[in-house]
mmCIF file of C-alpha atoms in Angstrom:
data_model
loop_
_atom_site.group_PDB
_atom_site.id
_atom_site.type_symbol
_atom_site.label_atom_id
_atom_site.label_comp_id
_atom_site.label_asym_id
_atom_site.label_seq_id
_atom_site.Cartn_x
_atom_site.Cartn_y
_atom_site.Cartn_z
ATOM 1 C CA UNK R 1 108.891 137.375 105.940
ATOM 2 C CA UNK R 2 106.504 136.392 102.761
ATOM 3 C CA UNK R 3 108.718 132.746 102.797
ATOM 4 C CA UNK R 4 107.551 132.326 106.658
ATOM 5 C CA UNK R 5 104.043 133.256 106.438
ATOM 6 C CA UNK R 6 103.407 130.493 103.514
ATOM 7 C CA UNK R 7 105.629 127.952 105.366
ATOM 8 C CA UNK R 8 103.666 128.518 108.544
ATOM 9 C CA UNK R 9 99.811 128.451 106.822
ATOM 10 C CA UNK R 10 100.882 125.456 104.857
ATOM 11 C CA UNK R 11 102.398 123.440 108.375
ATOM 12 C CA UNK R 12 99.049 124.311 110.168
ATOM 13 C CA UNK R 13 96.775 122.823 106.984
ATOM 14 C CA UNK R 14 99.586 119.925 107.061
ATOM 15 C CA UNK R 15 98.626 119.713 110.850
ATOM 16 C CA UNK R 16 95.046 119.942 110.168
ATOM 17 C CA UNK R 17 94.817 117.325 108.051
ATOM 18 C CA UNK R 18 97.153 114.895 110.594
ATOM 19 C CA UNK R 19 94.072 115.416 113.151
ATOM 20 C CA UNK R 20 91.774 113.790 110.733
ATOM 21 C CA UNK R 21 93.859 111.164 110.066
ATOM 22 C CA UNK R 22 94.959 110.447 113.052
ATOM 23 C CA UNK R 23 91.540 109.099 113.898
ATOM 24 C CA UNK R 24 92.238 105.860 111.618
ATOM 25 C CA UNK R 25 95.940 105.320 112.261
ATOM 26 C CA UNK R 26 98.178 104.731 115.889
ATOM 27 C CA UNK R 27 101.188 106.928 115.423
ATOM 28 C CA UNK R 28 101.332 111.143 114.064
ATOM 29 C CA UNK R 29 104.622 110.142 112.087
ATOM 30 C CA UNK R 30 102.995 107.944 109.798
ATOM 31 C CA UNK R 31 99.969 110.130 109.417
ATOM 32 C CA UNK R 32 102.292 112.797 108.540
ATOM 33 C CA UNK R 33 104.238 110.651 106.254
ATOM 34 C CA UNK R 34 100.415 109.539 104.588
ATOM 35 C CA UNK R 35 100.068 113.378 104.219
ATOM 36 C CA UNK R 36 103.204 114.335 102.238
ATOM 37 C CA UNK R 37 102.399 110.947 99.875
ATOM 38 C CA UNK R 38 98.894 112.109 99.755
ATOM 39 C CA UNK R 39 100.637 115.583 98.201
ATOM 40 C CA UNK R 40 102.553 114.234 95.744
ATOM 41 C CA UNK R 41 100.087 111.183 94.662
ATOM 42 C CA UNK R 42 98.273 111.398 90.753
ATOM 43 C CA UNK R 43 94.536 112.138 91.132
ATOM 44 C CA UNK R 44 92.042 113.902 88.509
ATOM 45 C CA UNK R 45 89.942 116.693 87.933
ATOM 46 C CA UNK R 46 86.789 116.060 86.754
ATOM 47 C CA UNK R 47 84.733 119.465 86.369
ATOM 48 C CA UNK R 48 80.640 119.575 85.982
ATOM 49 C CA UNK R 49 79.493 122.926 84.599
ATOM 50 C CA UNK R 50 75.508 121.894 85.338
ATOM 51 C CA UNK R 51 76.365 120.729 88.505
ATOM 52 C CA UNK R 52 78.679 123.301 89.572
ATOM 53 C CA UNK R 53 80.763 120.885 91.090
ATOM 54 C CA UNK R 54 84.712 119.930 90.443
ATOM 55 C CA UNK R 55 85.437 116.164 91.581
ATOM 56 C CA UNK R 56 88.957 115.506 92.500
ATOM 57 C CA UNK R 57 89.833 111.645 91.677
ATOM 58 C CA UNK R 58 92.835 110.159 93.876
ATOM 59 C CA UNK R 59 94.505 106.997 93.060
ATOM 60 C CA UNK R 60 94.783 104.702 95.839
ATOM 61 C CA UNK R 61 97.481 104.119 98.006
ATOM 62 C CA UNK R 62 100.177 101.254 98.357
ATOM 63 C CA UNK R 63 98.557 100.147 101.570
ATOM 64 C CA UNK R 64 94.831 99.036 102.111
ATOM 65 C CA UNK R 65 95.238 100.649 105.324
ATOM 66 C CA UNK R 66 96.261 103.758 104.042
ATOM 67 C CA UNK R 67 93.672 103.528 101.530
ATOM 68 C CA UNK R 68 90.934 103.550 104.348
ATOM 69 C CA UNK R 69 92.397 106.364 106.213
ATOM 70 C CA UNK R 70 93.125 108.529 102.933
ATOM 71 C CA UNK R 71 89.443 107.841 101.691
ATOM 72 C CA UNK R 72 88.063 109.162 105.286
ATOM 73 C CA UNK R 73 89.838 112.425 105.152
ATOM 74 C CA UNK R 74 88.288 112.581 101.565
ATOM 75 C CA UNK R 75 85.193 111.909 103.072
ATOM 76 C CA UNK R 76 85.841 114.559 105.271
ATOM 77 C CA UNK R 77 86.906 117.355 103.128
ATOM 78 C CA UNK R 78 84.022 116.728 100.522
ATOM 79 C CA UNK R 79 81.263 116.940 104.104
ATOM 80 C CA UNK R 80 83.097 120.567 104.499
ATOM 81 C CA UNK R 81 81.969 121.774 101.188
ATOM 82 C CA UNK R 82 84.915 123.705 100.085
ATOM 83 C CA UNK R 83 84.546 125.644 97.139
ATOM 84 C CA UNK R 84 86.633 126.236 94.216
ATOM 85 C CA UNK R 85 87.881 129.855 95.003
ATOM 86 C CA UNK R 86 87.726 131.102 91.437
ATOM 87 C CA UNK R 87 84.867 129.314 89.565
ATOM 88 C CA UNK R 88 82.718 128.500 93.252
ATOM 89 C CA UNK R 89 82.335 125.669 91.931
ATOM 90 C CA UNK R 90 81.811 122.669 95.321
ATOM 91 C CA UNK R 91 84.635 120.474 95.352
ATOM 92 C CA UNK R 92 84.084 116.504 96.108
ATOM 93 C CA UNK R 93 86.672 114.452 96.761
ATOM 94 C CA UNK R 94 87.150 110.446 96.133
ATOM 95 C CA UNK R 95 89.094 107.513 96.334
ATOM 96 C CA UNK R 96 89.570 105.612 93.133
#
């Protein structure tokens, strides 16, 4: 019952993040699609003590296209000011 729970709070952030996406490209497939490479892509983590801020570096995409949607979403997520859950530290997110 553990399995579903996890399965069904990560398909609603999967979702979640589809709706942003889906401002900048035509079909939900390929925003979906966008998502899972946006999962498994290399980024870094860049932490600031002073600033008590942690800025999460993604590499760009294979697609200028993508690369405009993905850096949106970052846009996005960064204007939501999510904090680091352990340290509280704000996270900021870019394209690079």
């Amino acid at each position: 019952m553990l399995t579903d729970v996890v399965k069904m709070i990560a398909y609603r952030a999967e979702t979640a993040l589809v709706a942003i996406l889906r401002r900048h490209l035509k079909k939900e497939d390929e925003a979906r699609a966008l998502v899972r490479e946006l999962f498994v892509s290399s980024g870094d983590i860049e932490p600031d003590d002073a600033a008590q801020t942690l800025t999460i570096k993604i590499h760009r995409m294979a697609n200028p296209a993508h690369d405009k949607a993905i850096a949106s979403l970052l846009e996005e997520l960064t204007r939501l000011a999510f904090c680091h859950p352990e340290s509280g530290a704000r996270m900021i997110y870019k394209l690079v």
